[in-house]
Coordinates of C-alpha atoms in Angstrom, one line a residue:
M1 CA 94.2 68.9 114.8
E2 CA 96.9 67.3 116.9
C3 CA 100.6 67.9 116.6
K4 CA 102.5 65.1 114.7
Y5 CA 105.4 65.1 117.1
H6 CA 103.4 65.7 120.3
P7 CA 100.1 63.8 119.9
D8 CA 98.7 64.9 123.2
T9 CA 99.0 68.6 122.2
S10 CA 96.9 70.6 119.8
A11 CA 98.6 72.0 116.7
S12 CA 99.1 75.8 116.3
W13 CA 100.8 75.6 112.9
Y14 CA 100.3 73.6 109.7
C15 CA 102.5 72.9 106.7
Q16 CA 100.3 72.6 103.6
R17 CA 103.2 71.2 101.5
C18 CA 104.1 68.4 103.9
D19 CA 100.7 68.0 105.5
V20 CA 102.2 68.1 108.9
P21 CA 100.7 69.9 112.0
F22 CA 103.1 71.5 114.6
C23 CA 102.4 72.7 118.1
M24 CA 104.0 75.7 119.9
D25 CA 106.6 73.4 121.5
C26 CA 107.9 72.4 118.0
M27 CA 108.7 76.1 117.3
P28 CA 110.5 77.3 120.4
D29 CA 111.1 81.1 120.9
T30 CA 109.1 81.9 117.7
S31 CA 108.5 85.6 117.4
D32 CA 107.2 85.6 113.9
T33 CA 105.8 83.2 111.3
P34 CA 108.0 80.0 111.5
R35 CA 109.0 77.7 108.7
C36 CA 108.4 74.0 108.3
T37 CA 111.3 72.0 109.7
L38 CA 111.0 69.6 106.8
C39 CA 110.6 71.7 103.7
R40 CA 111.3 75.3 105.0
S41 CA 108.0 76.6 103.7
Y42 CA 106.2 79.2 105.8
L43 CA 103.6 77.5 108.1
T44 CA 99.9 78.3 108.1
P45 CA 98.6 79.6 111.4
L46 CA 95.7 77.7 113.0
G47 CA 94.8 80.3 115.5
I48 CA 96.1 80.8 119.0
S49 CA 93.3 79.3 121.3
D50 CA 95.2 76.1 121.7
S51 CA 98.3 78.0 122.9
I52 CA 96.3 79.4 125.8
S53 CA 95.7 77.2 128.9
P54 CA 92.1 75.8 128.4
F55 CA 89.5 77.2 130.7
W56 CA 88.7 73.8 132.2
L57 CA 92.3 73.6 133.5
K58 CA 91.9 77.0 135.2
L59 CA 89.1 76.2 137.7
G60 CA 91.4 76.7 140.6
H61 CA 92.3 80.2 139.3
F62 CA 88.6 81.0 138.8
F63 CA 87.7 80.1 142.4
V64 CA 90.6 82.1 143.9
Y65 CA 89.9 85.1 141.6
P66 CA 87.1 86.7 143.8
V67 CA 89.5 87.0 146.7
A68 CA 91.0 90.0 145.0
P69 CA 90.4 93.1 147.3
P70 CA 88.0 95.0 144.9
L71 CA 85.8 92.0 144.4
L72 CA 86.0 90.7 147.9
I73 CA 85.1 94.1 149.5
T74 CA 82.3 94.5 147.0
A75 CA 80.9 91.1 147.9
I76 CA 81.1 91.8 151.7
V77 CA 79.5 95.2 151.5
A78 CA 76.7 94.1 149.1
S79 CA 76.0 91.1 151.3
L80 CA 75.7 93.2 154.5
L81 CA 73.5 95.8 152.8
F82 CA 71.3 93.0 151.4
A83 CA 70.9 91.5 154.8
Y84 CA 70.0 94.8 156.3
F85 CA 67.3 95.7 153.8
F86 CA 65.9 92.2 153.6
D87 CA 65.8 91.6 157.4
P88 CA 62.2 90.6 158.1
E89 CA 62.2 92.8 161.2
K90 CA 63.4 95.9 159.3
I91 CA 61.8 95.4 155.9
S92 CA 60.3 98.6 154.5
I93 CA 59.2 100.4 151.3
L94 CA 62.9 101.0 150.5
V95 CA 63.3 97.3 149.6
L96 CA 62.2 97.5 146.0
P97 CA 64.4 100.5 144.9
F98 CA 67.3 99.0 146.8
F99 CA 66.8 95.7 145.1
I100 CA 66.8 97.3 141.7
F101 CA 69.9 99.3 142.4
W102 CA 71.6 96.4 144.1
S103 CA 70.9 94.1 141.1
A104 CA 71.9 96.7 138.5
F105 CA 75.2 97.5 140.3
L106 CA 76.2 93.8 140.8
T107 CA 75.2 92.9 137.2
K108 CA 77.4 95.8 136.1
V109 CA 80.3 94.5 138.2
M110 CA 79.9 90.9 136.8
F111 CA 80.0 92.2 133.2
S112 CA 83.0 94.4 134.1
V113 CA 84.7 91.3 135.3
M114 CA 83.8 89.4 132.1
E115 CA 84.7 92.2 129.8
Y116 CA 88.0 92.9 131.5
T117 CA 89.0 89.2 131.4
A118 CA 87.9 88.9 127.7
Y119 CA 90.5 91.4 126.7
G120 CA 93.2 89.1 128.2
N121 CA 93.5 90.5 131.8
L122 CA 93.8 87.7 134.2
D123 CA 93.8 89.9 137.3
A124 CA 90.7 91.5 138.8
P125 CA 89.6 95.0 137.6
N126 CA 90.4 97.9 139.8
W127 CA 87.9 100.2 141.4
K128 CA 87.9 102.7 138.5
K129 CA 87.1 99.9 136.0
M130 CA 84.4 98.5 138.2
M131 CA 82.7 101.9 138.7
S132 CA 83.1 102.9 135.1
L133 CA 79.8 103.5 133.3
E134 CA 81.1 102.1 130.0
N135 CA 78.8 99.0 130.4
G136 CA 76.4 100.6 132.8
W137 CA 73.3 99.6 130.8
M138 CA 74.1 95.9 130.9
F139 CA 71.6 95.4 133.7
L140 CA 68.7 96.9 131.6
K141 CA 69.8 94.9 128.5
L142 CA 70.0 91.7 130.5
M143 CA 66.7 92.4 132.2
G144 CA 65.1 93.3 128.8
M145 CA 66.5 90.1 127.3
M146 CA 65.0 88.0 130.2
I147 CA 61.6 89.7 129.8
I148 CA 61.5 89.0 126.1
I149 CA 62.5 85.4 126.7
F150 CA 59.8 84.8 129.4
A151 CA 57.2 86.6 127.3
G152 CA 58.1 84.4 124.3
L153 CA 57.8 81.3 126.4
Y154 CA 54.5 82.4 127.8
K155 CA 53.0 83.1 124.4
L156 CA 54.5 79.9 123.0
A157 CA 53.0 77.8 125.9
S158 CA 49.5 78.5 124.7
F159 CA 50.4 77.2 121.3
S160 CA 52.6 74.2 121.8
F161 CA 53.9 72.7 125.1
V162 CA 56.6 70.7 123.2
L163 CA 58.0 73.8 121.5
T164 CA 57.9 75.7 124.8
I165 CA 60.0 73.0 126.5
A166 CA 62.4 73.0 123.5
L167 CA 62.8 76.8 123.5
A168 CA 63.3 76.7 127.3
L169 CA 66.0 74.1 127.0
F170 CA 67.7 76.1 124.2
V171 CA 67.7 79.2 126.4
V172 CA 69.3 77.3 129.3
V173 CA 72.0 75.7 127.0
A174 CA 72.6 79.1 125.3
Y175 CA 72.9 81.1 128.5
P176 CA 76.7 81.2 128.5
A177 CA 76.8 82.2 124.8
M178 CA 74.1 84.9 125.3
N179 CA 76.1 86.5 128.1
M180 CA 79.3 86.4 126.1
I181 CA 77.5 87.9 123.1
L182 CA 76.1 90.7 125.3
C183 CA 79.6 91.3 126.5
M184 CA 81.2 91.3 123.0
D185 CA 78.5 93.0 120.9
K186 CA 76.9 95.2 123.7
S187 CA 73.6 94.4 121.9
M188 CA 70.5 92.8 123.5
W189 CA 69.1 91.9 120.1
S190 CA 72.4 90.3 119.1
A191 CA 72.3 88.2 122.3
L192 CA 68.8 87.0 121.3
N193 CA 69.7 86.2 117.7
P194 CA 69.6 82.4 117.4
A195 CA 72.0 82.6 114.4
R196 CA 74.5 84.6 116.5
I197 CA 74.1 82.2 119.4
L198 CA 74.7 79.1 117.3
Y199 CA 77.7 80.8 115.6
V200 CA 79.3 81.4 119.0
M201 CA 78.6 77.9 120.2
A202 CA 80.0 76.4 116.9
A203 CA 83.1 78.7 117.1
I204 CA 83.9 77.3 120.6
G205 CA 83.1 73.8 119.4
G206 CA 82.9 70.8 121.7
S207 CA 84.5 72.9 124.5
Y208 CA 81.2 74.8 124.8
W209 CA 79.6 71.7 126.4
I210 CA 82.4 71.6 128.9
L211 CA 81.6 75.3 129.6
F212 CA 77.9 74.6 130.0
A213 CA 78.6 71.6 132.4
I214 CA 80.9 73.8 134.5
M215 CA 78.2 76.6 134.6
V216 CA 75.7 74.0 135.8
M217 CA 78.3 73.0 138.5
F218 CA 78.6 76.7 139.5
Y219 CA 74.8 77.0 139.9
L220 CA 74.5 73.7 141.8
T221 CA 77.3 74.9 144.1
I222 CA 75.4 78.1 144.8
G223 CA 72.2 76.1 145.4
F224 CA 73.6 73.5 147.7
G225 CA 75.8 75.9 149.5
N226 CA 73.0 78.3 150.3
D227 CA 70.7 75.5 151.3
Y228 CA 73.3 74.3 153.7
L229 CA 73.8 77.8 155.2
L230 CA 70.1 78.4 155.7
N231 CA 69.5 75.0 157.3
N232 CA 72.4 75.1 159.7
L233 CA 72.9 78.7 160.8
P234 CA 70.6 81.4 162.3
F235 CA 68.7 83.3 159.6
S236 CA 70.3 86.6 160.5
V237 CA 73.7 85.1 159.9
A238 CA 72.8 82.8 157.0
L239 CA 71.2 85.7 155.0
P240 CA 74.4 87.7 154.4
L241 CA 76.5 84.6 154.1
T242 CA 74.2 83.2 151.3
Q243 CA 74.5 86.5 149.4
F244 CA 78.2 86.6 149.9
F245 CA 78.6 83.0 148.7
T246 CA 76.3 83.7 145.7
L247 CA 78.3 86.7 144.7
Y248 CA 81.7 85.0 145.2
V249 CA 80.7 82.0 142.9
S250 CA 79.1 84.4 140.4
F251 CA 82.2 86.5 140.1
A252 CA 84.2 83.3 139.5
M253 CA 81.7 82.2 136.9
Y254 CA 81.7 85.5 134.9
H255 CA 85.5 85.5 135.1
M256 CA 85.3 82.1 133.4
F257 CA 82.9 83.4 130.7
G258 CA 85.4 86.2 130.0
Y259 CA 88.3 83.8 129.9
V260 CA 86.5 81.7 127.3
I261 CA 86.1 84.8 125.1
Y262 CA 89.8 85.5 125.6
Q263 CA 90.8 81.9 124.8
Y264 CA 88.6 81.7 121.6
H265 CA 88.9 85.4 120.6
F266 CA 90.4 84.4 117.2
E267 CA 87.4 82.0 116.5
L268 CA 84.9 84.6 117.8
D269 CA 86.5 87.5 115.8
F270 CA 87.0 89.5 119.0
S271 CA 90.0 91.8 119.4
V272 CA 91.9 91.4 122.6
H273 CA 94.7 93.6 124.1
R274 CA 97.6 92.1 122.0
R275 CA 100.5 92.8 124.4
T276 CA 98.6 91.3 127.3
L277 CA 97.8 88.3 125.1
H278 CA 101.5 87.9 124.2
Q279 CA 102.5 88.0 127.9
N280 CA 99.8 85.6 128.9
V281 CA 100.7 83.1 126.2
K282 CA 104.3 83.1 127.3
S283 CA 103.8 83.1 131.1
H284 CA 100.5 81.2 131.6
G285 CA 100.0 79.4 128.3
K286 CA 101.6 76.2 126.9
H287 CA 104.5 78.2 125.4
T288 CA 106.6 79.2 128.4
S289 CA 109.6 81.1 127.0
E290 CA 110.7 84.1 128.9
L291 CA 108.8 87.4 128.6
T292 CA 110.0 90.0 126.3
S293 CA 111.1 93.2 128.1
L294 CA 108.7 96.0 127.6
D295 CA 110.4 98.7 129.7
A296 CA 112.6 100.9 127.6
K297 CA 110.9 100.3 124.2
E298 CA 107.3 99.6 125.4
T299 CA 105.5 101.3 122.6
R300 CA 107.7 99.8 119.8
T301 CA 107.7 96.4 121.3
G302 CA 104.0 96.5 121.9
T303 CA 103.5 97.3 118.2
I304 CA 105.8 94.5 117.1
T305 CA 104.1 92.0 119.5
E306 CA 100.7 93.0 118.2
A307 CA 101.7 92.5 114.6
E308 CA 103.4 89.1 115.4
I309 CA 100.2 87.8 117.0
F310 CA 98.0 89.1 114.2
I311 CA 100.3 87.1 111.8
Q312 CA 100.1 84.0 114.0
E313 CA 96.3 84.3 114.0
G314 CA 96.3 84.7 110.2
R315 CA 94.9 88.3 110.4
Y316 CA 97.3 89.5 107.7
N317 CA 95.5 92.7 106.7
E318 CA 95.5 93.9 110.3
A319 CA 99.1 93.0 110.7
E320 CA 100.0 94.9 107.5
A321 CA 98.1 98.0 108.6
I322 CA 99.8 98.2 112.0
L323 CA 103.3 97.5 110.6
I324 CA 102.9 100.1 107.8
D325 CA 101.8 102.7 110.4
A326 CA 104.8 101.8 112.5
L327 CA 107.1 102.2 109.6
K328 CA 105.8 105.7 108.9
N329 CA 106.7 106.6 112.4
N330 CA 110.2 104.9 112.3
D331 CA 111.6 103.9 108.9
Q332 CA 114.9 102.8 110.5
D333 CA 113.6 99.8 112.4
N334 CA 114.8 96.7 110.7
Q335 CA 112.5 94.4 112.8
I336 CA 109.5 96.1 111.2
Y337 CA 110.9 95.6 107.7
D338 CA 111.6 92.0 108.5
L339 CA 108.0 91.3 109.6
L340 CA 106.7 93.0 106.5
Y341 CA 108.9 90.9 104.2
K342 CA 107.6 87.8 105.8
L343 CA 104.0 89.0 105.7
F344 CA 104.2 90.0 102.0
A345 CA 105.9 86.6 101.2
L346 CA 103.1 84.8 103.0
Q347 CA 100.5 86.6 101.0
G348 CA 102.4 86.4 97.7
K349 CA 102.4 90.2 97.4
S350 CA 105.6 90.5 95.3
E351 CA 104.9 94.1 94.2
L352 CA 104.6 95.3 97.7
M353 CA 107.7 93.3 98.7
V354 CA 109.7 95.1 95.8
K355 CA 108.5 98.5 97.0
L356 CA 109.5 97.7 100.6
C357 CA 112.9 96.4 99.5
E358 CA 113.5 99.5 97.4
K359 CA 112.9 101.7 100.5
H360 CA 114.8 99.4 102.8
L361 CA 118.0 99.2 100.7
D362 CA 118.4 102.9 100.9
V363 CA 118.0 102.7 104.7
L364 CA 120.5 99.9 104.9
I365 CA 123.1 101.7 102.8
A366 CA 122.9 104.6 105.2
Q367 CA 123.3 102.2 108.1
R368 CA 126.1 100.4 106.4
S369 CA 124.4 97.0 107.0
G370 CA 125.8 95.0 104.1
N371 CA 124.7 91.6 105.3
L372 CA 121.1 92.7 105.6
M373 CA 121.2 94.3 102.2
R374 CA 122.3 91.1 100.6
M375 CA 119.8 89.0 102.6
H376 CA 116.8 91.1 101.9
Y377 CA 117.7 91.6 98.2
L378 CA 117.9 87.9 97.6
Q379 CA 114.8 87.3 99.7
T380 CA 112.9 89.8 97.4
V381 CA 114.3 88.3 94.2
N382 CA 113.1 84.9 95.3
Q383 CA 109.5 86.4 95.2
A384 CA 110.1 88.8 92.3
P385 CA 112.9 87.3 90.0
D386 CA 113.0 90.4 87.7
Y387 CA 113.5 92.9 90.5
V388 CA 116.5 95.3 90.1
P389 CA 116.9 98.4 92.4
K390 CA 116.5 101.7 90.6
D391 CA 119.4 103.5 92.2
P392 CA 122.7 102.6 90.5
A393 CA 124.6 103.2 93.7
V394 CA 122.5 100.5 95.4
I395 CA 123.2 98.2 92.5
H396 CA 126.9 98.9 92.7
Q397 CA 126.9 98.1 96.5
L398 CA 124.9 94.9 96.0
I399 CA 127.4 93.7 93.3
K400 CA 130.1 94.1 96.0
L401 CA 128.0 92.2 98.5
L402 CA 127.0 89.3 96.3
N403 CA 130.5 87.7 96.7
R404 CA 129.6 84.0 97.2
K405 CA 129.5 81.3 94.6
D406 CA 125.7 81.1 94.7
D407 CA 125.4 84.8 94.2
V408 CA 127.4 85.2 91.0
K409 CA 124.3 84.8 88.7
Q410 CA 122.5 87.6 90.5
A411 CA 125.6 89.8 90.5
L412 CA 126.0 89.4 86.8
K413 CA 122.3 90.3 86.3
L414 CA 122.9 93.5 88.2
L415 CA 126.0 94.3 86.3
N416 CA 124.4 93.9 83.0
H417 CA 121.5 96.1 84.1
L418 CA 124.0 98.7 85.2
K419 CA 125.8 98.6 81.8
K420 CA 122.6 98.8 79.9
H421 CA 120.7 101.5 81.8
H422 CA 123.3 103.5 83.7
I423 CA 126.2 103.8 81.3
D424 CA 127.1 107.2 82.7
Y425 CA 127.2 106.0 86.3
A426 CA 130.6 106.9 87.8
G427 CA 131.0 103.6 89.6
L428 CA 130.4 101.4 86.6
A429 CA 134.1 100.6 86.0
D430 CA 134.6 99.7 89.6
A431 CA 131.6 97.4 89.4
C432 CA 133.1 95.6 86.4
F433 CA 136.4 95.3 88.2
V434 CA 134.8 93.9 91.4
F435 CA 132.7 91.3 89.5
G436 CA 135.7 90.3 87.3
K437 CA 137.7 89.5 90.4
Y438 CA 134.8 87.4 91.8
L439 CA 134.8 85.4 88.6
T440 CA 138.5 84.8 89.0
E441 CA 138.7 84.1 92.7
K442 CA 135.4 82.2 93.2
L443 CA 134.9 80.3 89.9
N444 CA 138.3 80.5 88.3
K445 CA 136.7 81.9 85.0
R446 CA 139.7 83.9 84.0
E447 CA 138.8 84.5 80.4
E448 CA 135.3 85.7 81.2
A449 CA 136.7 87.9 84.0
A450 CA 139.3 89.4 81.6
K451 CA 136.5 90.2 79.0
I452 CA 134.4 92.0 81.6
I453 CA 137.3 94.0 83.1
R454 CA 138.4 95.0 79.6
W455 CA 135.0 96.4 78.9
G456 CA 135.2 98.3 82.2
I457 CA 138.6 99.8 81.3
N458 CA 136.8 101.7 78.5
V459 CA 134.8 103.7 81.1
A460 CA 137.5 103.9 83.7
D461 CA 140.2 106.5 84.4
G462 CA 143.0 107.4 86.7
E463 CA 144.4 104.9 89.2
L464 CA 141.4 102.6 88.8
K465 CA 142.1 102.2 85.1
E466 CA 145.7 101.4 85.7
A467 CA 144.8 98.8 88.4
M468 CA 142.4 97.1 86.0
Q469 CA 144.9 97.0 83.2
N470 CA 147.5 95.4 85.5
Y471 CA 145.0 92.8 86.7
V472 CA 144.1 91.8 83.2
R473 CA 147.8 91.3 82.4
L474 CA 147.9 88.8 85.3
L475 CA 144.9 86.9 83.9
I476 CA 146.4 86.4 80.5

């Protein structure tokens, strides 16, 4: 879906009421779910993949990526060792165990690169990550997967040549998806599951064929490059150089596979590192507003950022869970409340919105944040029209704050509730006096104001009662 106002840009938001798609550039500096510029309704998120620079525009980055010291040193050392063990003049019985170890280690490094990138890290993994045994069995899983595929092709060849060719072509086309599934699911059987493979290909969509074409380009680059080196250089020099070139291009290719997982993580239902994603979208993606500072309030900001992106991706349950946990740890943070209000409004959860407002109003009274009290009360009433706070002191304070022409109806509702359910409340007379003055000063309804203030005089005493009596005399 293309943006209505920027036809060359994919949409990230959609207004169901106006049937209008918007891109990130239409919503500058948006940190939460934005509203339609036409009808002010909350927009529906369309995922975030189109907010990330597409992988086919990052080829330059992929080819520069293996120059990072950990990968470059690994490629050089592995190439020299390979050349030493496979030198025809020095070849020995150690070749086979070395080849197995060499293949296992390098496969592990490639999957470390893919996995690290898939979580949203655009730099190279450090030595600790590369040497970690977290994905140490990937070589065996990949080897087992290849053995099963070749065994299946061999068996199928005796039955039908056409089916064998069809299966072989499917395996070739599905190779990127199979690697990505192995990275995401850590399961050989999942990577061999045709339904899972087709799901990943469909989730990526037409871009998968671009990925496949680029993968073919990578392998052709390796083939032609190695052929050139072997034909134009002495074998002793060409052997390590071909291995180095193969590893260099392979690291770039697996980095690309990881980047595709990262770009389409919403569609693939893969959880990335949220704060890293937020930084990348702003610094490397199509939305280029300044990065949020994460220094002094790193943990809090990380939580807020994570929730914001969950909301943008439409993962409302996950956003709700993380925000509620954050609120338990700090019930004074108004930004957490603000995101929860928007989240509950998006989902139509009026009961939860009322409970949240009930808690938040107590916090705001302690913080003496009158404007926020008024705003969030009206926002909640918009979702739950019958809502009235339980605490009479909160109701009293809201009556004082609802001092605009458009607020009078809500203030009257609160006053009537106070008179009906909290007749013994000490501030009832003052509430009547405040509202009466609003009727006079904002709407010039002097008779109605006098009637309400007279009622309040019956429950007033002292100086307040005298002031109310004097005010009524002025009205008559």
